[in-house]
Amino acid sequence: MTSQDITLKRYNSIRKRAFNNYIEIRLFYFFQQSVVNPGTNDIIQLIIEPELYDLYASCCQLTFKKDVPGHKKLTIGELDKLYTKWYDSHTQELQSLQQHFENNCFLSIERFVEIYNSTERKCHYCNITEEKIRRLKKENKIKTKRFITRGKTLEVDRINPFQPYEEGNLVLCCYWCNNAKTDEFSEEEFKKIGKVMEEIWNERLNK
């Protein structure tokens, strides 16, 4: 796979996730406002306040029987059903929403390539470089079974996983850090873990 192919693959991967996030957070706003069938224009015109991301994140941790915080008439299970019903009844509108999102709310492929290609090829958290990853593999010091599909090149991570996929919230990181950080750790917290991982990588390289 060429470097251009890898860049395009990274772009398409986060573009799909970013669009899903764009829709999910906006539907969440309307559902917790008791608006169960927002239209395309409603979604496009909505401006999301930062606090909503925190509320959405807290709901992701609740079981189906729990109430949506601040909304005693709506449980997480009922919220999930609203999502399913909306998607089932708005399949045709999704294409136009995606077109609007990609044209107005997301990095262009040209801007993404510019950022991706100008960023140093090292993990934001543990500082491992793609050159070191290749060396570790060559010396049979990579242990993961996933290396066939992930790990050979750096991936794109959101610094804050509950904020949009946008410039300033995207960094390059290795598969191992991306896999371990999940949605649990903040950037500052995981950099502490990254220091330990960096020590381990260097120990393997120096053996």
PDB file of C-alpha atoms in Angstrom:
ATOM      1  CA  MET A   1       0.000   0.000   0.000  1.00  0.00           C
ATOM      2  CA  THR A   2       1.428   3.393  -1.019  1.00  0.00           C
ATOM      3  CA  SER A   3       1.653   6.362   1.345  1.00  0.00           C
ATOM      4  CA  GLN A   4      -1.118   8.039  -0.668  1.00  0.00           C
ATOM      5  CA  ASP A   5      -3.339   4.984  -0.206  1.00  0.00           C
ATOM      6  CA  ILE A   6      -2.658   4.986   3.549  1.00  0.00           C
ATOM      7  CA  THR A   7      -3.502   8.689   3.822  1.00  0.00           C
ATOM      8  CA  LEU A   8      -6.759   8.208   1.912  1.00  0.00           C
ATOM      9  CA  LYS A   9      -7.641   5.186   4.054  1.00  0.00           C
ATOM     10  CA  ARG A  10      -7.090   7.220   7.231  1.00  0.00           C
ATOM     11  CA  TYR A  11      -9.197  10.069   5.867  1.00  0.00           C
ATOM     12  CA  ASN A  12     -12.124   7.870   4.856  1.00  0.00           C
ATOM     13  CA  SER A  13     -12.024   6.064   8.182  1.00  0.00           C
ATOM     14  CA  ILE A  14     -12.330   9.198  10.318  1.00  0.00           C
ATOM     15  CA  ARG A  15     -14.760  10.818   7.844  1.00  0.00           C
ATOM     16  CA  LYS A  16     -17.267   8.014   8.409  1.00  0.00           C
ATOM     17  CA  ARG A  17     -16.854   8.103  12.172  1.00  0.00           C
ATOM     18  CA  ALA A  18     -17.058  11.897  12.198  1.00  0.00           C
ATOM     19  CA  PHE A  19     -20.344  11.883  10.299  1.00  0.00           C
ATOM     20  CA  ASN A  20     -21.837   9.315  12.656  1.00  0.00           C
ATOM     21  CA  ASN A  21     -20.758  11.457  15.595  1.00  0.00           C
ATOM     22  CA  TYR A  22     -22.233  14.549  13.924  1.00  0.00           C
ATOM     23  CA  ILE A  23     -25.640  12.869  13.586  1.00  0.00           C
ATOM     24  CA  GLU A  24     -25.640  11.102  16.966  1.00  0.00           C
ATOM     25  CA  ILE A  25     -24.939  14.200  19.053  1.00  0.00           C
ATOM     26  CA  ARG A  26     -27.571  16.249  17.232  1.00  0.00           C
ATOM     27  CA  LEU A  27     -30.236  13.580  17.529  1.00  0.00           C
ATOM     28  CA  PHE A  28     -29.356  13.313  21.212  1.00  0.00           C
ATOM     29  CA  TYR A  29     -30.051  17.020  21.641  1.00  0.00           C
ATOM     30  CA  PHE A  30     -33.485  16.778  20.033  1.00  0.00           C
ATOM     31  CA  PHE A  31     -34.488  13.552  21.782  1.00  0.00           C
ATOM     32  CA  GLN A  32     -33.708  14.898  25.232  1.00  0.00           C
ATOM     33  CA  GLN A  33     -35.730  17.990  24.261  1.00  0.00           C
ATOM     34  CA  SER A  34     -38.677  15.660  23.487  1.00  0.00           C
ATOM     35  CA  VAL A  35     -38.383  16.288  19.736  1.00  0.00           C
ATOM     36  CA  VAL A  36     -38.538  12.739  18.403  1.00  0.00           C
ATOM     37  CA  ASN A  37     -38.563  13.379  14.661  1.00  0.00           C
ATOM     38  CA  PRO A  38     -36.182  16.242  13.781  1.00  0.00           C
ATOM     39  CA  GLY A  39     -35.856  16.975  10.085  1.00  0.00           C
ATOM     40  CA  THR A  40     -32.815  17.578   7.936  1.00  0.00           C
ATOM     41  CA  ASN A  41     -32.926  21.360   8.318  1.00  0.00           C
ATOM     42  CA  ASP A  42     -33.315  21.059  12.089  1.00  0.00           C
ATOM     43  CA  ILE A  43     -30.140  18.981  12.268  1.00  0.00           C
ATOM     44  CA  ILE A  44     -28.163  21.217   9.904  1.00  0.00           C
ATOM     45  CA  GLN A  45     -29.087  24.457  11.668  1.00  0.00           C
ATOM     46  CA  LEU A  46     -28.414  23.194  15.194  1.00  0.00           C
ATOM     47  CA  ILE A  47     -25.384  24.641  16.975  1.00  0.00           C
ATOM     48  CA  ILE A  48     -23.983  22.296  19.600  1.00  0.00           C
ATOM     49  CA  GLU A  49     -22.820  23.696  22.926  1.00  0.00           C
ATOM     50  CA  PRO A  50     -19.722  22.017  24.462  1.00  0.00           C
ATOM     51  CA  GLU A  51     -21.656  20.918  27.558  1.00  0.00           C
ATOM     52  CA  LEU A  52     -23.820  18.652  25.434  1.00  0.00           C
ATOM     53  CA  TYR A  53     -20.842  16.446  24.622  1.00  0.00           C
ATOM     54  CA  ASP A  54     -20.289  15.851  28.343  1.00  0.00           C
ATOM     55  CA  LEU A  55     -23.935  14.939  28.866  1.00  0.00           C
ATOM     56  CA  TYR A  56     -23.859  12.621  25.855  1.00  0.00           C
ATOM     57  CA  ALA A  57     -20.710  10.956  27.179  1.00  0.00           C
ATOM     58  CA  SER A  58     -22.309  10.359  30.574  1.00  0.00           C
ATOM     59  CA  CYS A  59     -25.312   8.699  28.918  1.00  0.00           C
ATOM     60  CA  CYS A  60     -23.014   6.275  27.090  1.00  0.00           C
ATOM     61  CA  GLN A  61     -22.061   4.858  30.499  1.00  0.00           C
ATOM     62  CA  LEU A  62     -25.616   4.188  31.695  1.00  0.00           C
ATOM     63  CA  THR A  63     -27.692   1.018  31.444  1.00  0.00           C
ATOM     64  CA  PHE A  64     -30.984   0.841  29.539  1.00  0.00           C
ATOM     65  CA  LYS A  65     -33.159   1.276  32.636  1.00  0.00           C
ATOM     66  CA  LYS A  66     -31.443   4.451  33.820  1.00  0.00           C
ATOM     67  CA  ASP A  67     -32.953   7.854  33.095  1.00  0.00           C
ATOM     68  CA  VAL A  68     -31.232  10.307  30.808  1.00  0.00           C
ATOM     69  CA  PRO A  69     -29.696  12.846  33.250  1.00  0.00           C
ATOM     70  CA  GLY A  70     -32.136  15.681  33.834  1.00  0.00           C
ATOM     71  CA  HIS A  71     -34.893  13.884  31.890  1.00  0.00           C
ATOM     72  CA  LYS A  72     -36.848  11.557  34.166  1.00  0.00           C
ATOM     73  CA  LYS A  73     -39.364  10.707  31.438  1.00  0.00           C
ATOM     74  CA  LEU A  74     -36.743   9.248  29.118  1.00  0.00           C
ATOM     75  CA  THR A  75     -34.654   6.174  29.856  1.00  0.00           C
ATOM     76  CA  ILE A  76     -31.490   5.142  28.026  1.00  0.00           C
ATOM     77  CA  GLY A  77     -33.382   2.191  26.553  1.00  0.00           C
ATOM     78  CA  GLU A  78     -36.113   4.480  25.208  1.00  0.00           C
ATOM     79  CA  LEU A  79     -33.444   6.815  23.858  1.00  0.00           C
ATOM     80  CA  ASP A  80     -31.868   3.904  21.993  1.00  0.00           C
ATOM     81  CA  LYS A  81     -35.228   3.051  20.431  1.00  0.00           C
ATOM     82  CA  LEU A  82     -35.645   6.664  19.280  1.00  0.00           C
ATOM     83  CA  TYR A  83     -32.318   6.461  17.465  1.00  0.00           C
ATOM     84  CA  THR A  84     -33.326   3.230  15.737  1.00  0.00           C
ATOM     85  CA  LYS A  85     -36.726   4.607  14.725  1.00  0.00           C
ATOM     86  CA  TRP A  86     -35.221   7.834  13.373  1.00  0.00           C
ATOM     87  CA  TYR A  87     -32.596   6.044  11.290  1.00  0.00           C
ATOM     88  CA  ASP A  88     -35.193   3.617   9.911  1.00  0.00           C
ATOM     89  CA  SER A  89     -37.436   6.462   8.766  1.00  0.00           C
ATOM     90  CA  HIS A  90     -34.749   8.841   7.414  1.00  0.00           C
ATOM     91  CA  THR A  91     -32.538   6.642   5.239  1.00  0.00           C
ATOM     92  CA  GLN A  92     -33.049   8.861   2.184  1.00  0.00           C
ATOM     93  CA  GLU A  93     -32.162  12.061   4.052  1.00  0.00           C
ATOM     94  CA  LEU A  94     -28.885  10.652   5.348  1.00  0.00           C
ATOM     95  CA  GLN A  95     -27.167  11.067   1.994  1.00  0.00           C
ATOM     96  CA  SER A  96     -27.969  14.787   1.794  1.00  0.00           C
ATOM     97  CA  LEU A  97     -26.948  15.220   5.434  1.00  0.00           C
ATOM     98  CA  GLN A  98     -23.643  13.525   4.738  1.00  0.00           C
ATOM     99  CA  GLN A  99     -23.074  15.746   1.719  1.00  0.00           C
ATOM    100  CA  HIS A 100     -23.734  18.855   3.812  1.00  0.00           C
ATOM    101  CA  PHE A 101     -21.457  17.572   6.559  1.00  0.00           C
ATOM    102  CA  GLU A 102     -18.558  16.834   4.228  1.00  0.00           C
ATOM    103  CA  ASN A 103     -18.896  20.165   2.392  1.00  0.00           C
ATOM    104  CA  ASN A 104     -19.371  22.407   5.429  1.00  0.00           C
ATOM    105  CA  CYS A 105     -18.427  20.683   8.689  1.00  0.00           C
ATOM    106  CA  PHE A 106     -15.423  18.479   8.036  1.00  0.00           C
ATOM    107  CA  LEU A 107     -11.827  18.785   6.866  1.00  0.00           C
ATOM    108  CA  SER A 108     -11.448  18.627   3.122  1.00  0.00           C
ATOM    109  CA  ILE A 109      -9.312  15.813   1.791  1.00  0.00           C
ATOM    110  CA  GLU A 110      -6.763  18.434   0.673  1.00  0.00           C
ATOM    111  CA  ARG A 111      -6.512  19.937   4.175  1.00  0.00           C
ATOM    112  CA  PHE A 112      -6.314  16.515   5.795  1.00  0.00           C
ATOM    113  CA  VAL A 113      -3.505  15.433   3.472  1.00  0.00           C
ATOM    114  CA  GLU A 114      -1.673  18.672   4.218  1.00  0.00           C
ATOM    115  CA  ILE A 115      -1.935  18.112   7.986  1.00  0.00           C
ATOM    116  CA  TYR A 116      -1.236  14.385   7.810  1.00  0.00           C
ATOM    117  CA  ASN A 117       1.827  14.727   5.599  1.00  0.00           C
ATOM    118  CA  SER A 118       3.311  17.636   7.560  1.00  0.00           C
ATOM    119  CA  THR A 119       2.979  15.933  10.954  1.00  0.00           C
ATOM    120  CA  GLU A 120       6.052  14.137  12.288  1.00  0.00           C
ATOM    121  CA  ARG A 121       5.595  10.388  12.067  1.00  0.00           C
ATOM    122  CA  LYS A 122       5.711   9.602  15.762  1.00  0.00           C
ATOM    123  CA  CYS A 123       3.051   8.668  18.298  1.00  0.00           C
ATOM    124  CA  HIS A 124       1.633  11.620  20.207  1.00  0.00           C
ATOM    125  CA  TYR A 125       1.680   9.596  23.433  1.00  0.00           C
ATOM    126  CA  CYS A 126       4.636   7.166  23.456  1.00  0.00           C
ATOM    127  CA  ASN A 127       6.803   8.822  20.764  1.00  0.00           C
ATOM    128  CA  ILE A 128       7.389   5.625  18.787  1.00  0.00           C
ATOM    129  CA  THR A 129       8.045   6.327  15.115  1.00  0.00           C
ATOM    130  CA  GLU A 130       7.020   4.326  12.076  1.00  0.00           C
ATOM    131  CA  GLU A 131      10.708   3.648  11.418  1.00  0.00           C
ATOM    132  CA  LYS A 132      11.063   2.118  14.911  1.00  0.00           C
ATOM    133  CA  ILE A 133       7.925   0.034  14.371  1.00  0.00           C
ATOM    134  CA  ARG A 134       9.430  -1.367  11.158  1.00  0.00           C
ATOM    135  CA  ARG A 135      12.644  -2.124  13.002  1.00  0.00           C
ATOM    136  CA  LEU A 136      10.810  -3.889  15.838  1.00  0.00           C
ATOM    137  CA  LYS A 137       8.945  -5.993  13.312  1.00  0.00           C
ATOM    138  CA  LYS A 138      12.101  -6.855  11.405  1.00  0.00           C
ATOM    139  CA  GLU A 139      13.721  -8.019  14.646  1.00  0.00           C
ATOM    140  CA  ASN A 140      10.616 -10.046  15.601  1.00  0.00           C
ATOM    141  CA  LYS A 141       9.919  -7.851  18.646  1.00  0.00           C
ATOM    142  CA  ILE A 142       6.286  -7.106  17.803  1.00  0.00           C
ATOM    143  CA  LYS A 143       3.915  -9.516  19.536  1.00  0.00           C
ATOM    144  CA  THR A 144       0.369  -8.474  18.558  1.00  0.00           C
ATOM    145  CA  LYS A 145      -1.667 -10.794  16.335  1.00  0.00           C
ATOM    146  CA  ARG A 146      -3.357  -7.730  14.834  1.00  0.00           C
ATOM    147  CA  PHE A 147      -0.207  -6.546  13.025  1.00  0.00           C
ATOM    148  CA  ILE A 148      -1.499  -7.861   9.699  1.00  0.00           C
ATOM    149  CA  THR A 149      -4.290  -5.258   9.764  1.00  0.00           C
ATOM    150  CA  ARG A 150      -3.154  -2.624  12.313  1.00  0.00           C
ATOM    151  CA  GLY A 151       0.091  -1.287  13.716  1.00  0.00           C
ATOM    152  CA  LYS A 152       2.356  -0.898  10.694  1.00  0.00           C
ATOM    153  CA  THR A 153       1.521   2.796  10.349  1.00  0.00           C
ATOM    154  CA  LEU A 154       0.358   5.459  12.771  1.00  0.00           C
ATOM    155  CA  GLU A 155      -3.366   6.008  13.228  1.00  0.00           C
ATOM    156  CA  VAL A 156      -5.465   9.127  13.815  1.00  0.00           C
ATOM    157  CA  ASP A 157      -6.806   9.686  17.332  1.00  0.00           C
ATOM    158  CA  ARG A 158      -9.094  12.283  18.840  1.00  0.00           C
ATOM    159  CA  ILE A 159      -7.416  13.943  21.817  1.00  0.00           C
ATOM    160  CA  ASN A 160     -10.842  14.355  23.395  1.00  0.00           C
ATOM    161  CA  PRO A 161     -12.933  11.382  22.205  1.00  0.00           C
ATOM    162  CA  PHE A 162     -16.197  13.154  22.973  1.00  0.00           C
ATOM    163  CA  GLN A 163     -15.420  16.205  20.850  1.00  0.00           C
ATOM    164  CA  PRO A 164     -15.759  16.334  17.041  1.00  0.00           C
ATOM    165  CA  TYR A 165     -13.218  15.060  14.534  1.00  0.00           C
ATOM    166  CA  GLU A 166     -11.795  18.470  13.761  1.00  0.00           C
ATOM    167  CA  GLU A 167      -8.492  20.258  13.370  1.00  0.00           C
ATOM    168  CA  GLY A 168      -6.892  20.737  16.777  1.00  0.00           C
ATOM    169  CA  ASN A 169      -8.457  17.584  18.191  1.00  0.00           C
ATOM    170  CA  LEU A 170      -6.632  15.111  15.941  1.00  0.00           C
ATOM    171  CA  VAL A 171      -3.191  13.600  16.490  1.00  0.00           C
ATOM    172  CA  LEU A 172      -1.168  10.702  15.155  1.00  0.00           C
ATOM    173  CA  CYS A 173      -0.726   7.769  17.510  1.00  0.00           C
ATOM    174  CA  CYS A 174       0.369   4.166  17.333  1.00  0.00           C
ATOM    175  CA  TYR A 175      -2.049   1.254  17.319  1.00  0.00           C
ATOM    176  CA  TRP A 176      -1.042   0.266  20.848  1.00  0.00           C
ATOM    177  CA  CYS A 177      -1.758   3.676  22.377  1.00  0.00           C
ATOM    178  CA  ASN A 178      -4.935   4.110  20.351  1.00  0.00           C
ATOM    179  CA  ASN A 179      -6.153   0.707  21.481  1.00  0.00           C
ATOM    180  CA  ALA A 180      -5.304   1.300  25.147  1.00  0.00           C
ATOM    181  CA  LYS A 181      -6.437   4.932  25.508  1.00  0.00           C
ATOM    182  CA  THR A 182     -10.006   4.203  24.332  1.00  0.00           C
ATOM    183  CA  ASP A 183     -12.462   6.817  25.672  1.00  0.00           C
ATOM    184  CA  GLU A 184     -11.229   6.485  29.236  1.00  0.00           C
ATOM    185  CA  PHE A 185      -8.077   8.540  29.555  1.00  0.00           C
ATOM    186  CA  SER A 186      -7.461  12.222  28.958  1.00  0.00           C
ATOM    187  CA  GLU A 187      -4.512  13.375  26.869  1.00  0.00           C
ATOM    188  CA  GLU A 188      -2.569  14.367  29.995  1.00  0.00           C
ATOM    189  CA  GLU A 189      -3.304  11.071  31.753  1.00  0.00           C
ATOM    190  CA  PHE A 190      -2.362   8.905  28.815  1.00  0.00           C
ATOM    191  CA  LYS A 191       0.891  10.754  28.171  1.00  0.00           C
ATOM    192  CA  LYS A 192       1.981   9.436  31.579  1.00  0.00           C
ATOM    193  CA  ILE A 193       1.192   5.913  30.398  1.00  0.00           C
ATOM    194  CA  GLY A 194       2.895   6.717  27.107  1.00  0.00           C
ATOM    195  CA  LYS A 195       6.160   7.441  28.923  1.00  0.00           C
ATOM    196  CA  VAL A 196       6.162   3.924  30.355  1.00  0.00           C
ATOM    197  CA  MET A 197       5.363   2.455  26.941  1.00  0.00           C
ATOM    198  CA  GLU A 198       8.212   4.465  25.420  1.00  0.00           C
ATOM    199  CA  GLU A 199      10.618   2.945  27.955  1.00  0.00           C
ATOM    200  CA  ILE A 200       9.432  -0.549  27.010  1.00  0.00           C
ATOM    201  CA  TRP A 201       9.825   0.113  23.279  1.00  0.00           C
ATOM    202  CA  ASN A 202      13.356   1.412  23.848  1.00  0.00           C
ATOM    203  CA  GLU A 203      14.219  -1.607  25.996  1.00  0.00           C
ATOM    204  CA  ARG A 204      13.107  -3.917  23.185  1.00  0.00           C
ATOM    205  CA  LEU A 205      15.047  -1.941  20.618  1.00  0.00           C
ATOM    206  CA  ASN A 206      18.213  -2.006  22.696  1.00  0.00           C
ATOM    207  CA  LYS A 207      18.183  -5.749  23.447  1.00  0.00           C
TER     208      LYS A 207
END
